[in-house]
PDB file of C-alpha atoms in Angstrom:
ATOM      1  CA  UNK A   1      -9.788  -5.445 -14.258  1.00 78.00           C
ATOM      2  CA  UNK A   2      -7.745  -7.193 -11.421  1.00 82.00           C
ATOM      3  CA  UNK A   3      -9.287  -7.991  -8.464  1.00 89.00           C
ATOM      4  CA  UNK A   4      -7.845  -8.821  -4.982  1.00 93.00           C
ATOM      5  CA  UNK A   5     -10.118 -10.606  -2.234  1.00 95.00           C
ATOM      6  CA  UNK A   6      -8.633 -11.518   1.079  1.00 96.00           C
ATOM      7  CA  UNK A   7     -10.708 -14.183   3.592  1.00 92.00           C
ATOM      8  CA  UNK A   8     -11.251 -13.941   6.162  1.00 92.00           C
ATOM      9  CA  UNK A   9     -11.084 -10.342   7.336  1.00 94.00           C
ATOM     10  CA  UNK A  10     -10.488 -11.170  11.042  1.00 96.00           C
ATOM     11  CA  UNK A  11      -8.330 -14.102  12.046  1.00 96.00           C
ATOM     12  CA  UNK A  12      -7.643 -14.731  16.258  1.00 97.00           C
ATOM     13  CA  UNK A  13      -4.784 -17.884  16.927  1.00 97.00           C
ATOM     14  CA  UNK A  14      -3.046 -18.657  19.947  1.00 97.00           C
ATOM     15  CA  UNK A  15       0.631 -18.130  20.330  1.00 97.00           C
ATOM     16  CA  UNK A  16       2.678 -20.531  18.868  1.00 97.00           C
ATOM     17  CA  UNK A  17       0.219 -21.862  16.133  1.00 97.00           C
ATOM     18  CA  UNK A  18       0.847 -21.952  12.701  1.00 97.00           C
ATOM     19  CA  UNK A  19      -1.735 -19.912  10.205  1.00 96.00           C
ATOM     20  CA  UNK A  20      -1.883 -19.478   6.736  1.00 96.00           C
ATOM     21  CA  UNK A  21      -3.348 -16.309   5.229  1.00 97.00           C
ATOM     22  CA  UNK A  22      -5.018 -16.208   1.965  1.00 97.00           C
ATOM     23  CA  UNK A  23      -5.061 -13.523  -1.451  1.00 97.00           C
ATOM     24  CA  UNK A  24      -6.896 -14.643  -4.428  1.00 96.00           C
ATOM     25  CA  UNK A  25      -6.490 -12.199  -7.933  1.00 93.00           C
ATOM     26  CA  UNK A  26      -9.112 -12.532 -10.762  1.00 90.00           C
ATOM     27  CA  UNK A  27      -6.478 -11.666 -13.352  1.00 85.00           C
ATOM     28  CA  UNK A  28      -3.551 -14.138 -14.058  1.00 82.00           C
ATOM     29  CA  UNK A  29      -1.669 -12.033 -16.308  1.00 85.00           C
ATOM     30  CA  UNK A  30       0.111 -11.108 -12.841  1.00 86.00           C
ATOM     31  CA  UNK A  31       3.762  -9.366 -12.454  1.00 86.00           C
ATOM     32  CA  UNK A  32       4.295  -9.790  -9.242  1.00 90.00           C
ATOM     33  CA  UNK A  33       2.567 -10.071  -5.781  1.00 94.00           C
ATOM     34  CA  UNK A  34       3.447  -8.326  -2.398  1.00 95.00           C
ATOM     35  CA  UNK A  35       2.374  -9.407   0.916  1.00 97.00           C
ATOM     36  CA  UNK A  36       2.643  -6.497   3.374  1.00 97.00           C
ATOM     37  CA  UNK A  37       2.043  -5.884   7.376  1.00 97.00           C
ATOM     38  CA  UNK A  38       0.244  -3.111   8.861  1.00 96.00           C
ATOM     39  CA  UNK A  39       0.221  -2.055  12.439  1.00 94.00           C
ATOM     40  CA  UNK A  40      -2.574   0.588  13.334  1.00 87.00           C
ATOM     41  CA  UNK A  41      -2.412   4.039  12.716  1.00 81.00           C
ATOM     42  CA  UNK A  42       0.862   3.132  10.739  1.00 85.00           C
ATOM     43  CA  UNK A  43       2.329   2.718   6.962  1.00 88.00           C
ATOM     44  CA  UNK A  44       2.604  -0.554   5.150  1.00 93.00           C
ATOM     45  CA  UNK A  45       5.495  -2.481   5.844  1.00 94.00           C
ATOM     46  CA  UNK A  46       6.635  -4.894   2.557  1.00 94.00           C
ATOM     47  CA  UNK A  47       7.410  -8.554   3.926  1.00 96.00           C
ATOM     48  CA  UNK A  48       7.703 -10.460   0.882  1.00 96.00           C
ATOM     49  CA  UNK A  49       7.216 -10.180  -3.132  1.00 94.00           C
ATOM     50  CA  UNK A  50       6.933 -12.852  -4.919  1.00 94.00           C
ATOM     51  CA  UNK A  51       7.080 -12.174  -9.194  1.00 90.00           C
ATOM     52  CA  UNK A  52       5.181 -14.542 -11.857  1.00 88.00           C
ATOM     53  CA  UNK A  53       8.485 -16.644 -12.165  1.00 90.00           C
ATOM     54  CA  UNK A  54       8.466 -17.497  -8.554  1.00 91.00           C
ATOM     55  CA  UNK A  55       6.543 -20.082  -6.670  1.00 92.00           C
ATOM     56  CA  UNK A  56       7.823 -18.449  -3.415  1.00 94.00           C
ATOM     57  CA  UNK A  57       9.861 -16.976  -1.485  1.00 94.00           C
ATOM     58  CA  UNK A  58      10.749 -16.945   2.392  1.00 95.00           C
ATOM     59  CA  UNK A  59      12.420 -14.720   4.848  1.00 95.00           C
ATOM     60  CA  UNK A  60      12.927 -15.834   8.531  1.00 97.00           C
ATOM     61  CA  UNK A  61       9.124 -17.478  10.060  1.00 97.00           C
ATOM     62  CA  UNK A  62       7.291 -16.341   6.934  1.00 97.00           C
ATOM     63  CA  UNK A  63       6.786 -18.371   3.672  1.00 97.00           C
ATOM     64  CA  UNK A  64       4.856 -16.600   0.652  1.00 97.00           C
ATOM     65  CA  UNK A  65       3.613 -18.806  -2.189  1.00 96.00           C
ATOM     66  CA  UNK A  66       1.987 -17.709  -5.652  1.00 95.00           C
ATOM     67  CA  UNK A  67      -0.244 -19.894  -7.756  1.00 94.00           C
ATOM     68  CA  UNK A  68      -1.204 -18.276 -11.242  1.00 90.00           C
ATOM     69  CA  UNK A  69      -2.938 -20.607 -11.966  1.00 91.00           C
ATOM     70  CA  UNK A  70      -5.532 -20.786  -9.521  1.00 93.00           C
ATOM     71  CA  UNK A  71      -5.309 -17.073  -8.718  1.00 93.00           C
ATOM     72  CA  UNK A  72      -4.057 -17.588  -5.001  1.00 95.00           C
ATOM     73  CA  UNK A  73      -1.392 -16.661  -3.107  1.00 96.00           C
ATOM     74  CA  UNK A  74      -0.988 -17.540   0.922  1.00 97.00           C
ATOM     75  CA  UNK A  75       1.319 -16.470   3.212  1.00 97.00           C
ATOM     76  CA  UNK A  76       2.609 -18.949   6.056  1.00 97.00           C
ATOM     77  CA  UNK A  77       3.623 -17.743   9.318  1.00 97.00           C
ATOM     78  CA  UNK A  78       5.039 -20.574  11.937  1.00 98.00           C
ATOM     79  CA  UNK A  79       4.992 -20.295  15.245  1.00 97.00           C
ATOM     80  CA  UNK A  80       2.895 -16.980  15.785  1.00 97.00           C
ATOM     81  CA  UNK A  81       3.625 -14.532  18.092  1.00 97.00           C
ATOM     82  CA  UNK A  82       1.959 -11.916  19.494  1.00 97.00           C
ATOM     83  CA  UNK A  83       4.058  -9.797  17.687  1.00 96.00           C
ATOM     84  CA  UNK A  84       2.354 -10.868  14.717  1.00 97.00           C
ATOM     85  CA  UNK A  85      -0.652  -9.215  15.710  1.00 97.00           C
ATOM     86  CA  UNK A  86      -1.419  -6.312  12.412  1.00 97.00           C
ATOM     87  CA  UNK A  87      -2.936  -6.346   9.684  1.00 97.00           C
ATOM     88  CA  UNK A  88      -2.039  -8.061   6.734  1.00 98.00           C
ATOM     89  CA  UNK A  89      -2.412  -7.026   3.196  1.00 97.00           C
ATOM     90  CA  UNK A  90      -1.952  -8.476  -0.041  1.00 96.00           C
ATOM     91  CA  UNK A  91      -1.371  -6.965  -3.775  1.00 94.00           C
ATOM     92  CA  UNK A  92      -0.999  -7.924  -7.434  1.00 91.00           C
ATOM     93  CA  UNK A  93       1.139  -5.873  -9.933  1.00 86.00           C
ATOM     94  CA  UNK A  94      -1.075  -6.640 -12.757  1.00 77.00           C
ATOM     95  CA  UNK A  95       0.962  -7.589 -16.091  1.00 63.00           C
ATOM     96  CA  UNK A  96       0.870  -4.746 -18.673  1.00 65.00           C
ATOM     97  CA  UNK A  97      -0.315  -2.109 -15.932  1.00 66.00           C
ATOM     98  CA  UNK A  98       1.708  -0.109 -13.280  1.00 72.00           C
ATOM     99  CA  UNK A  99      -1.587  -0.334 -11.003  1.00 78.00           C
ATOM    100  CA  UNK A 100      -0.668  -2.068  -7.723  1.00 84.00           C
ATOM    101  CA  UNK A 101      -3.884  -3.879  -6.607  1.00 89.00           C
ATOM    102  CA  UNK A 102      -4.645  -4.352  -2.967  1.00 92.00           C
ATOM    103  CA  UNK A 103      -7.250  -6.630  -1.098  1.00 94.00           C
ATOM    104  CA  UNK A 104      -8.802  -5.107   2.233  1.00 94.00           C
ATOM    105  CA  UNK A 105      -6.486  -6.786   4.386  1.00 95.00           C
ATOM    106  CA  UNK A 106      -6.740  -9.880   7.294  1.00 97.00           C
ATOM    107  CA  UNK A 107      -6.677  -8.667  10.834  1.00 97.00           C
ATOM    108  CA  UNK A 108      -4.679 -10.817  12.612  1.00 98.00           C
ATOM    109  CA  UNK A 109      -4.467 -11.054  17.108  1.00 97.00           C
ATOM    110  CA  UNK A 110      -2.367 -13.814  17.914  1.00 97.00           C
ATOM    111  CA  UNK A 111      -3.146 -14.398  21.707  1.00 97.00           C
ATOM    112  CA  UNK A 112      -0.759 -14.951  24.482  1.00 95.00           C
TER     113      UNK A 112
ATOM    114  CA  UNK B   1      18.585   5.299   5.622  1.00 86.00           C
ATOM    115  CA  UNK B   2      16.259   4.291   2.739  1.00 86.00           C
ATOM    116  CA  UNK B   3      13.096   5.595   3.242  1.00 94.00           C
ATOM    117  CA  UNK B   4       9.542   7.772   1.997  1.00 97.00           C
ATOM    118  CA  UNK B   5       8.911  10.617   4.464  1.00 97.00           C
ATOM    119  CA  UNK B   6       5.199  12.725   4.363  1.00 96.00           C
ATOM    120  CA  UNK B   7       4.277  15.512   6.248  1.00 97.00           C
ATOM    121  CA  UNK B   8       2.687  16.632   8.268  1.00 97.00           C
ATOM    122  CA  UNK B   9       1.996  13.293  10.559  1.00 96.00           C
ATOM    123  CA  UNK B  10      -1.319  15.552  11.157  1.00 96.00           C
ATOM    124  CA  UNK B  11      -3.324  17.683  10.456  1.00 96.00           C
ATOM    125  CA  UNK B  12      -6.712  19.119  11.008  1.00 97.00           C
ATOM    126  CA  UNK B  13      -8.098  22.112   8.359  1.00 96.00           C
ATOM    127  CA  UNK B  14     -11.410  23.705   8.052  1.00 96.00           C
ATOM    128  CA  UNK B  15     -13.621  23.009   4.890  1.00 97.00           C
ATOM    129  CA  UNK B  16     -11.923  25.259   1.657  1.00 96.00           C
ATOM    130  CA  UNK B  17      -8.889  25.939   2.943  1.00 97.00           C
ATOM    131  CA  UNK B  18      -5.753  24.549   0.398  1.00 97.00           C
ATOM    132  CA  UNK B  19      -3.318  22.497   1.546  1.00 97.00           C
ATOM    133  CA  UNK B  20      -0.292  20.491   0.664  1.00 98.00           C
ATOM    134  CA  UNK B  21       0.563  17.229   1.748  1.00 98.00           C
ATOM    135  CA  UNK B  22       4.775  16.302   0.966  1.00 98.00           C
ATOM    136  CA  UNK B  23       5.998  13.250   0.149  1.00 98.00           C
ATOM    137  CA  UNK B  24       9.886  12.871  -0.885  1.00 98.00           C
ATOM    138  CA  UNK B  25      11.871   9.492  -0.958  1.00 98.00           C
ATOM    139  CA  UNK B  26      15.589   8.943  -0.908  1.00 96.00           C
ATOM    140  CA  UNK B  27      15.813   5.800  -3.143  1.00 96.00           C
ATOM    141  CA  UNK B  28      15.817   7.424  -6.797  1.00 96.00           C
ATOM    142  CA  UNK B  29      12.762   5.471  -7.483  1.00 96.00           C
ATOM    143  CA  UNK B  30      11.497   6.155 -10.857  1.00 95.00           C
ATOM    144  CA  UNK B  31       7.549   5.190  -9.427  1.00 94.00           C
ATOM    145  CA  UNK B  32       5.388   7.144  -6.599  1.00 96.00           C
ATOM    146  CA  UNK B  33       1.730   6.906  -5.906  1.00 96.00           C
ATOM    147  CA  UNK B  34      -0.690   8.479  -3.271  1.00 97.00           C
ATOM    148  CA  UNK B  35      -3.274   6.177  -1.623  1.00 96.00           C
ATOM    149  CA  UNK B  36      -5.784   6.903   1.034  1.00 96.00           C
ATOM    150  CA  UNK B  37      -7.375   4.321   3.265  1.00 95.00           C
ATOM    151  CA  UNK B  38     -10.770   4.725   4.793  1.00 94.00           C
ATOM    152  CA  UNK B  39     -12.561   1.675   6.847  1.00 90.00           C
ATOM    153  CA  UNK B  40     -14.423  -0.831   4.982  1.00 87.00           C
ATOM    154  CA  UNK B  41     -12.929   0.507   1.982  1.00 90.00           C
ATOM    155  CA  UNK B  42      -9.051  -0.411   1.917  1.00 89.00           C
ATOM    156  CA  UNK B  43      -6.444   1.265  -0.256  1.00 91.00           C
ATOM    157  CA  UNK B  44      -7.612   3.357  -3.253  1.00 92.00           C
ATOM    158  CA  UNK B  45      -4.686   5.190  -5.265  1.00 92.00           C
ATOM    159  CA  UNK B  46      -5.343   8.213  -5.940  1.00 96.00           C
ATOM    160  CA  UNK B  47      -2.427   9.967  -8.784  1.00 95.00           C
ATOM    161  CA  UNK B  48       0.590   8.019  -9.640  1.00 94.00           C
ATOM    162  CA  UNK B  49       3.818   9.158 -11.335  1.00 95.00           C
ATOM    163  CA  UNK B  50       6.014   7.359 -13.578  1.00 93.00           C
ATOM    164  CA  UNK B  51       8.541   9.759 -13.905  1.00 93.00           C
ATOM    165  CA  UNK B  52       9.090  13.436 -13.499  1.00 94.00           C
ATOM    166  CA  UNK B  53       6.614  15.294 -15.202  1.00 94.00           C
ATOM    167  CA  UNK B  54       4.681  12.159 -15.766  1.00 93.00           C
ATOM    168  CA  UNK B  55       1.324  11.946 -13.756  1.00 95.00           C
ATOM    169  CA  UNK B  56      -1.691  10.018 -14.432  1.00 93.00           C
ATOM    170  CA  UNK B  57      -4.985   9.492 -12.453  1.00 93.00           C
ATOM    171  CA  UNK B  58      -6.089   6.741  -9.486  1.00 91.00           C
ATOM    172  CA  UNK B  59      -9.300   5.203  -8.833  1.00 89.00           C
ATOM    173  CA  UNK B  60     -10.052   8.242  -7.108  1.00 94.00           C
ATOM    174  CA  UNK B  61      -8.315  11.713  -8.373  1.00 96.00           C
ATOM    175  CA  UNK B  62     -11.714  14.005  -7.774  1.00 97.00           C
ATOM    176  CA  UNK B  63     -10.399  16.879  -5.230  1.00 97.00           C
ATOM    177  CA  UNK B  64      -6.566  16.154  -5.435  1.00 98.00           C
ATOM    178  CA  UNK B  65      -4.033  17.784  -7.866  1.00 98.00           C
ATOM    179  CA  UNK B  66      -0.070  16.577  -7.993  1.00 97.00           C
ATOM    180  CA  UNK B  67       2.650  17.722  -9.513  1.00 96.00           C
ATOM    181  CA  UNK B  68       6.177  15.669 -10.323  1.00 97.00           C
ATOM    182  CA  UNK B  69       8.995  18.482 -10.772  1.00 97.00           C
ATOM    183  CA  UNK B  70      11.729  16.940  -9.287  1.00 96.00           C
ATOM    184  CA  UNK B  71      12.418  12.946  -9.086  1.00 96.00           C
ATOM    185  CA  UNK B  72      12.017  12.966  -5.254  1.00 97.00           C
ATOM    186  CA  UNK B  73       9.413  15.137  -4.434  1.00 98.00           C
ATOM    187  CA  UNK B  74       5.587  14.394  -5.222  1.00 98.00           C
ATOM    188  CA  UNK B  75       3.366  16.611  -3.053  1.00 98.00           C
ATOM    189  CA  UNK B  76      -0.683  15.870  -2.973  1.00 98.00           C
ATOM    190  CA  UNK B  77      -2.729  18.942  -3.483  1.00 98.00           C
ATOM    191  CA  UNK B  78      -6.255  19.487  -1.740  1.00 97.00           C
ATOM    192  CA  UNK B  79      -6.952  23.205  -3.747  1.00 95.00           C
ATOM    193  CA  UNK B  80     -10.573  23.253  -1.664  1.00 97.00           C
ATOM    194  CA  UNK B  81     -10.691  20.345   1.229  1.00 97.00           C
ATOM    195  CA  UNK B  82     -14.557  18.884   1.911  1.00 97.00           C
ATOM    196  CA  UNK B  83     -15.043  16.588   5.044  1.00 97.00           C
ATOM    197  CA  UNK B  84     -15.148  13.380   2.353  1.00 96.00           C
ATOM    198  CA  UNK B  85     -11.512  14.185   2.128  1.00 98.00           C
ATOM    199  CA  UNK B  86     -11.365  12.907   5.904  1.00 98.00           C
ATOM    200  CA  UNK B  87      -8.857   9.827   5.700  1.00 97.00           C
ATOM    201  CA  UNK B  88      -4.928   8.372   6.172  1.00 96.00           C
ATOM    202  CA  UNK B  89      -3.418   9.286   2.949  1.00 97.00           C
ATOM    203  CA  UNK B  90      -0.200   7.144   2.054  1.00 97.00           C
ATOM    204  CA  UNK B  91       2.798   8.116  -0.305  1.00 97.00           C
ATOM    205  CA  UNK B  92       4.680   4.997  -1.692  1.00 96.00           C
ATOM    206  CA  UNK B  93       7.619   4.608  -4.164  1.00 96.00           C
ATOM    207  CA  UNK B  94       9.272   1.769  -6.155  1.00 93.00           C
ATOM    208  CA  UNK B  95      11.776   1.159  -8.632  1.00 91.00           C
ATOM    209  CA  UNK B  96      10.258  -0.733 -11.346  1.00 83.00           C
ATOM    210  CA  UNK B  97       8.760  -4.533 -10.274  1.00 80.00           C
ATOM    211  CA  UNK B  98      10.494  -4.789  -7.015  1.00 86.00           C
ATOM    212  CA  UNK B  99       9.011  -3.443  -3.773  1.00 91.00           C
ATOM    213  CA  UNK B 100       6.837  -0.991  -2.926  1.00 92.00           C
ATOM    214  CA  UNK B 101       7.791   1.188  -0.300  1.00 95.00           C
ATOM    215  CA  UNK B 102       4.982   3.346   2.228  1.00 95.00           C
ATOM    216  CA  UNK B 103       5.256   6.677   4.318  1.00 96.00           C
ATOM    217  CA  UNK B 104       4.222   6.817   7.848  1.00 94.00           C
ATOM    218  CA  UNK B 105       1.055   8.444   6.723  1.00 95.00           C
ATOM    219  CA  UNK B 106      -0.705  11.348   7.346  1.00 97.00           C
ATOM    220  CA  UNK B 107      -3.715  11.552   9.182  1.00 96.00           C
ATOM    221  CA  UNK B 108      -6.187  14.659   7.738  1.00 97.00           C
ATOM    222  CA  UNK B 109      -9.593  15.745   9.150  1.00 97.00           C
ATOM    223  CA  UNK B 110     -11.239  18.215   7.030  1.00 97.00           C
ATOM    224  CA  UNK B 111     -13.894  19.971   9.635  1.00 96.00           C
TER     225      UNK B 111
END
Protein backbone atom coordinates (compact mmCIF):
# COMPACT_ATOMS: atom_id res chain seq x y z
CA UNK A 1 0.00 0.00 0.00
CA UNK A 2 1.58 3.43 -1.02
CA UNK A 3 2.44 5.69 1.41
CA UNK A 4 3.14 9.48 1.22
CA UNK A 5 5.03 11.33 4.21
CA UNK A 6 5.81 14.98 3.92
CA UNK A 7 8.57 16.70 6.59
CA UNK A 8 8.34 18.91 8.01
CA UNK A 9 4.72 19.95 8.46
CA UNK A 10 5.47 23.66 9.15
CA UNK A 11 8.24 25.45 7.31
CA UNK A 12 8.78 29.65 8.10
CA UNK A 13 11.74 31.38 5.49
CA UNK A 14 12.36 34.83 4.87
CA UNK A 15 11.60 36.45 1.59
CA UNK A 16 13.88 35.87 -0.97
CA UNK A 17 15.40 32.50 0.31
CA UNK A 18 15.49 29.50 -1.48
CA UNK A 19 13.65 26.20 0.18
CA UNK A 20 13.26 22.88 -0.87
CA UNK A 21 10.21 20.86 0.16
CA UNK A 22 10.25 17.21 0.59
CA UNK A 23 7.61 13.91 -0.41
CA UNK A 24 8.88 10.52 0.21
CA UNK A 25 6.46 7.29 -1.26
CA UNK A 26 6.99 3.74 0.19
CA UNK A 27 5.99 2.20 -3.13
CA UNK A 28 8.28 2.64 -6.25
CA UNK A 29 6.08 1.11 -8.68
CA UNK A 30 5.01 4.95 -9.08
CA UNK A 31 3.03 6.52 -12.27
CA UNK A 32 3.38 9.73 -11.67
CA UNK A 33 3.74 12.38 -8.87
CA UNK A 34 1.90 15.80 -8.41
CA UNK A 35 3.01 18.57 -6.32
CA UNK A 36 0.06 20.87 -5.55
CA UNK A 37 -0.56 24.40 -3.56
CA UNK A 38 -3.23 25.07 -1.21
CA UNK A 39 -4.32 28.38 0.12
CA UNK A 40 -6.80 28.17 3.19
CA UNK A 41 -10.24 27.53 3.02
CA UNK A 42 -9.52 26.84 -0.79
CA UNK A 43 -9.16 23.83 -3.50
CA UNK A 44 -5.89 22.33 -4.57
CA UNK A 45 -4.16 24.05 -7.14
CA UNK A 46 -1.79 21.44 -9.48
CA UNK A 47 1.80 23.11 -9.93
CA UNK A 48 3.72 20.42 -11.37
CA UNK A 49 3.52 16.48 -12.30
CA UNK A 50 6.22 14.80 -12.81
CA UNK A 51 5.59 10.82 -14.39
CA UNK A 52 8.10 7.74 -13.68
CA UNK A 53 9.99 8.67 -16.99
CA UNK A 54 10.80 12.07 -15.76
CA UNK A 55 13.48 13.26 -13.45
CA UNK A 56 11.73 16.70 -13.43
CA UNK A 57 10.11 19.17 -14.58
CA UNK A 58 9.98 23.11 -14.06
CA UNK A 59 7.63 25.92 -14.64
CA UNK A 60 8.66 29.58 -13.90
CA UNK A 61 10.53 29.75 -9.90
CA UNK A 62 9.55 26.15 -9.21
CA UNK A 63 11.64 22.98 -9.98
CA UNK A 64 10.03 19.42 -9.13
CA UNK A 65 12.34 16.40 -9.08
CA UNK A 66 11.39 12.55 -8.70
CA UNK A 67 13.74 9.88 -7.47
CA UNK A 68 12.23 6.23 -7.69
CA UNK A 69 14.67 5.02 -6.45
CA UNK A 70 14.99 6.42 -3.18
CA UNK A 71 11.26 7.13 -2.91
CA UNK A 72 11.65 11.06 -2.81
CA UNK A 73 10.53 13.73 -4.60
CA UNK A 74 11.34 17.68 -3.62
CA UNK A 75 10.10 20.59 -4.92
CA UNK A 76 12.46 23.78 -5.28
CA UNK A 77 11.15 27.15 -5.02
CA UNK A 78 13.86 30.19 -5.59
CA UNK A 79 13.54 33.27 -4.38
CA UNK A 80 10.36 32.94 -2.05
CA UNK A 81 7.85 35.27 -1.79
CA UNK A 82 5.33 35.92 0.40
CA UNK A 83 3.10 34.89 -2.07
CA UNK A 84 4.31 31.55 -1.57
CA UNK A 85 2.84 31.38 1.68
CA UNK A 86 0.03 27.93 1.41
CA UNK A 87 0.19 24.85 1.88
CA UNK A 88 1.88 22.45 -0.09
CA UNK A 89 0.91 18.97 -0.91
CA UNK A 90 2.36 16.14 -2.55
CA UNK A 91 0.86 12.80 -4.31
CA UNK A 92 1.84 9.53 -5.99
CA UNK A 93 -0.32 7.86 -8.74
CA UNK A 94 0.62 4.47 -7.70
CA UNK A 95 1.48 2.08 -10.82
CA UNK A 96 -1.32 -0.46 -11.47
CA UNK A 97 -3.91 1.61 -9.26
CA UNK A 98 -6.07 4.73 -10.12
CA UNK A 99 -5.66 5.73 -6.26
CA UNK A 100 -4.02 9.18 -6.07
CA UNK A 101 -2.03 9.17 -2.77
CA UNK A 102 -1.55 12.33 -0.82
CA UNK A 103 0.87 13.25 2.14
CA UNK A 104 -0.59 15.79 4.84
CA UNK A 105 0.91 18.67 3.33
CA UNK A 106 3.99 21.41 4.41
CA UNK A 107 2.73 24.70 5.65
CA UNK A 108 4.73 27.14 4.28
CA UNK A 109 4.90 31.43 5.63
CA UNK A 110 7.51 33.01 3.79
CA UNK A 111 8.10 36.31 5.81
CA UNK A 112 8.47 39.76 4.51
CA UNK B 1 -12.75 28.12 -19.03
CA UNK B 2 -11.56 24.65 -17.91
CA UNK B 3 -12.67 23.98 -14.71
CA UNK B 4 -14.60 21.51 -11.69
CA UNK B 5 -17.43 23.51 -10.09
CA UNK B 6 -19.30 22.06 -6.53
CA UNK B 7 -22.04 23.41 -4.86
CA UNK B 8 -23.08 24.72 -2.60
CA UNK B 9 -19.73 26.73 -1.35
CA UNK B 10 -21.78 26.07 2.09
CA UNK B 11 -23.77 24.65 3.84
CA UNK B 12 -25.00 23.94 7.28
CA UNK B 13 -27.87 20.88 7.82
CA UNK B 14 -29.24 19.39 10.90
CA UNK B 15 -28.37 15.68 11.83
CA UNK B 16 -30.69 13.17 9.24
CA UNK B 17 -31.57 15.41 6.89
CA UNK B 18 -30.36 14.15 2.99
CA UNK B 19 -28.48 16.14 1.00
CA UNK B 20 -26.66 16.43 -2.25
CA UNK B 21 -23.47 17.85 -2.85
CA UNK B 22 -22.80 18.61 -7.12
CA UNK B 23 -19.82 18.37 -8.72
CA UNK B 24 -19.68 18.76 -12.74
CA UNK B 25 -16.43 19.49 -14.81
CA UNK B 26 -16.12 20.84 -18.30
CA UNK B 27 -12.97 18.93 -19.46
CA UNK B 28 -14.55 15.45 -20.65
CA UNK B 29 -12.40 13.81 -18.14
CA UNK B 30 -12.97 10.19 -18.09
CA UNK B 31 -11.77 10.19 -13.95
CA UNK B 32 -13.61 12.03 -10.83
CA UNK B 33 -13.15 11.42 -7.18
CA UNK B 34 -14.60 13.00 -3.91
CA UNK B 35 -12.16 13.72 -1.05
CA UNK B 36 -12.75 15.32 2.26
CA UNK B 37 -10.10 16.94 4.39
CA UNK B 38 -10.30 17.18 8.12
CA UNK B 39 -7.17 18.59 10.34
CA UNK B 40 -4.53 16.28 11.29
CA UNK B 41 -5.93 13.94 8.93
CA UNK B 42 -5.26 15.25 5.22
CA UNK B 43 -7.07 14.06 2.12
CA UNK B 44 -9.05 10.78 2.29
CA UNK B 45 -11.04 9.85 -1.05
CA UNK B 46 -14.01 8.89 -0.50
CA UNK B 47 -15.91 7.18 -4.13
CA UNK B 48 -14.15 7.49 -7.36
CA UNK B 49 -15.47 6.98 -10.90
CA UNK B 50 -13.79 5.70 -13.84
CA UNK B 51 -16.34 6.19 -16.18
CA UNK B 52 -20.05 6.64 -16.35
CA UNK B 53 -21.73 4.12 -14.53
CA UNK B 54 -18.47 3.03 -13.09
CA UNK B 55 -18.07 3.75 -9.26
CA UNK B 56 -15.94 2.14 -6.78
CA UNK B 57 -15.23 2.87 -3.04
CA UNK B 58 -12.45 5.36 -1.12
CA UNK B 59 -10.72 4.90 2.02
CA UNK B 60 -13.72 6.16 3.50
CA UNK B 61 -17.28 5.46 1.62
CA UNK B 62 -19.36 4.77 5.14
CA UNK B 63 -22.34 7.52 4.95
CA UNK B 64 -21.86 8.68 1.26
CA UNK B 65 -23.62 7.23 -1.87
CA UNK B 66 -22.66 8.52 -5.69
CA UNK B 67 -23.96 8.00 -8.70
CA UNK B 68 -22.13 8.53 -12.40
CA UNK B 69 -25.11 9.00 -15.03
CA UNK B 70 -23.76 11.39 -17.16
CA UNK B 71 -19.82 11.95 -17.96
CA UNK B 72 -19.86 15.40 -16.25
CA UNK B 73 -21.87 15.19 -13.40
CA UNK B 74 -20.88 13.15 -10.14
CA UNK B 75 -22.97 14.34 -7.18
CA UNK B 76 -21.98 13.04 -3.41
CA UNK B 77 -24.91 11.75 -1.50
CA UNK B 78 -25.25 12.14 2.44
CA UNK B 79 -28.89 9.90 2.60
CA UNK B 80 -28.73 10.59 6.71
CA UNK B 81 -25.86 13.36 7.67
CA UNK B 82 -24.16 12.70 11.44
CA UNK B 83 -21.87 15.55 12.86
CA UNK B 84 -18.64 13.09 11.85
CA UNK B 85 -19.67 14.12 8.41
CA UNK B 86 -18.44 17.75 9.52
CA UNK B 87 -15.53 18.53 6.93
CA UNK B 88 -14.33 20.38 3.33
CA UNK B 89 -15.30 17.86 0.85
CA UNK B 90 -13.36 18.20 -2.59
CA UNK B 91 -14.49 17.00 -6.17
CA UNK B 92 -11.48 16.45 -8.58
CA UNK B 93 -11.25 15.17 -12.22
CA UNK B 94 -8.50 13.97 -14.61
CA UNK B 95 -8.02 12.54 -17.85
CA UNK B 96 -6.01 9.53 -17.48
CA UNK B 97 -2.13 10.14 -15.92
CA UNK B 98 -2.02 13.80 -16.42
CA UNK B 99 -3.31 16.28 -13.83
CA UNK B 100 -5.63 16.24 -11.36
CA UNK B 101 -7.89 18.96 -11.22
CA UNK B 102 -9.90 20.29 -7.59
CA UNK B 103 -13.26 22.23 -6.94
CA UNK B 104 -13.38 25.18 -4.73
CA UNK B 105 -14.79 22.97 -2.07
CA UNK B 106 -17.58 22.85 -0.04
CA UNK B 107 -17.62 23.52 3.42
CA UNK B 108 -20.54 21.21 5.41
CA UNK B 109 -21.43 21.31 9.15
CA UNK B 110 -23.76 18.67 10.08
CA UNK B 111 -25.38 20.14 13.57
Amino acid sequence: KQEVTQIPAALSVPEGENLVLNCSFTDSAIYNLQWFRQDPGKGLTSLLLIQSSQREQTSGRLNASLDKSSGRSTLYIAASQPGDSATYLCAGLGGGSEKLVFGKGTKLTVNP
Amino acid sequence: EAQVTQNPRYLITVTGKKLTVTCSQNMNHEYMSWYRQDPGLGLRQIYYSMNVEVTDKGDVPEGYKVSRKEKRNFPLILESPSPNQTSLYFCASRQGGEKLFFGSGTQLSVL
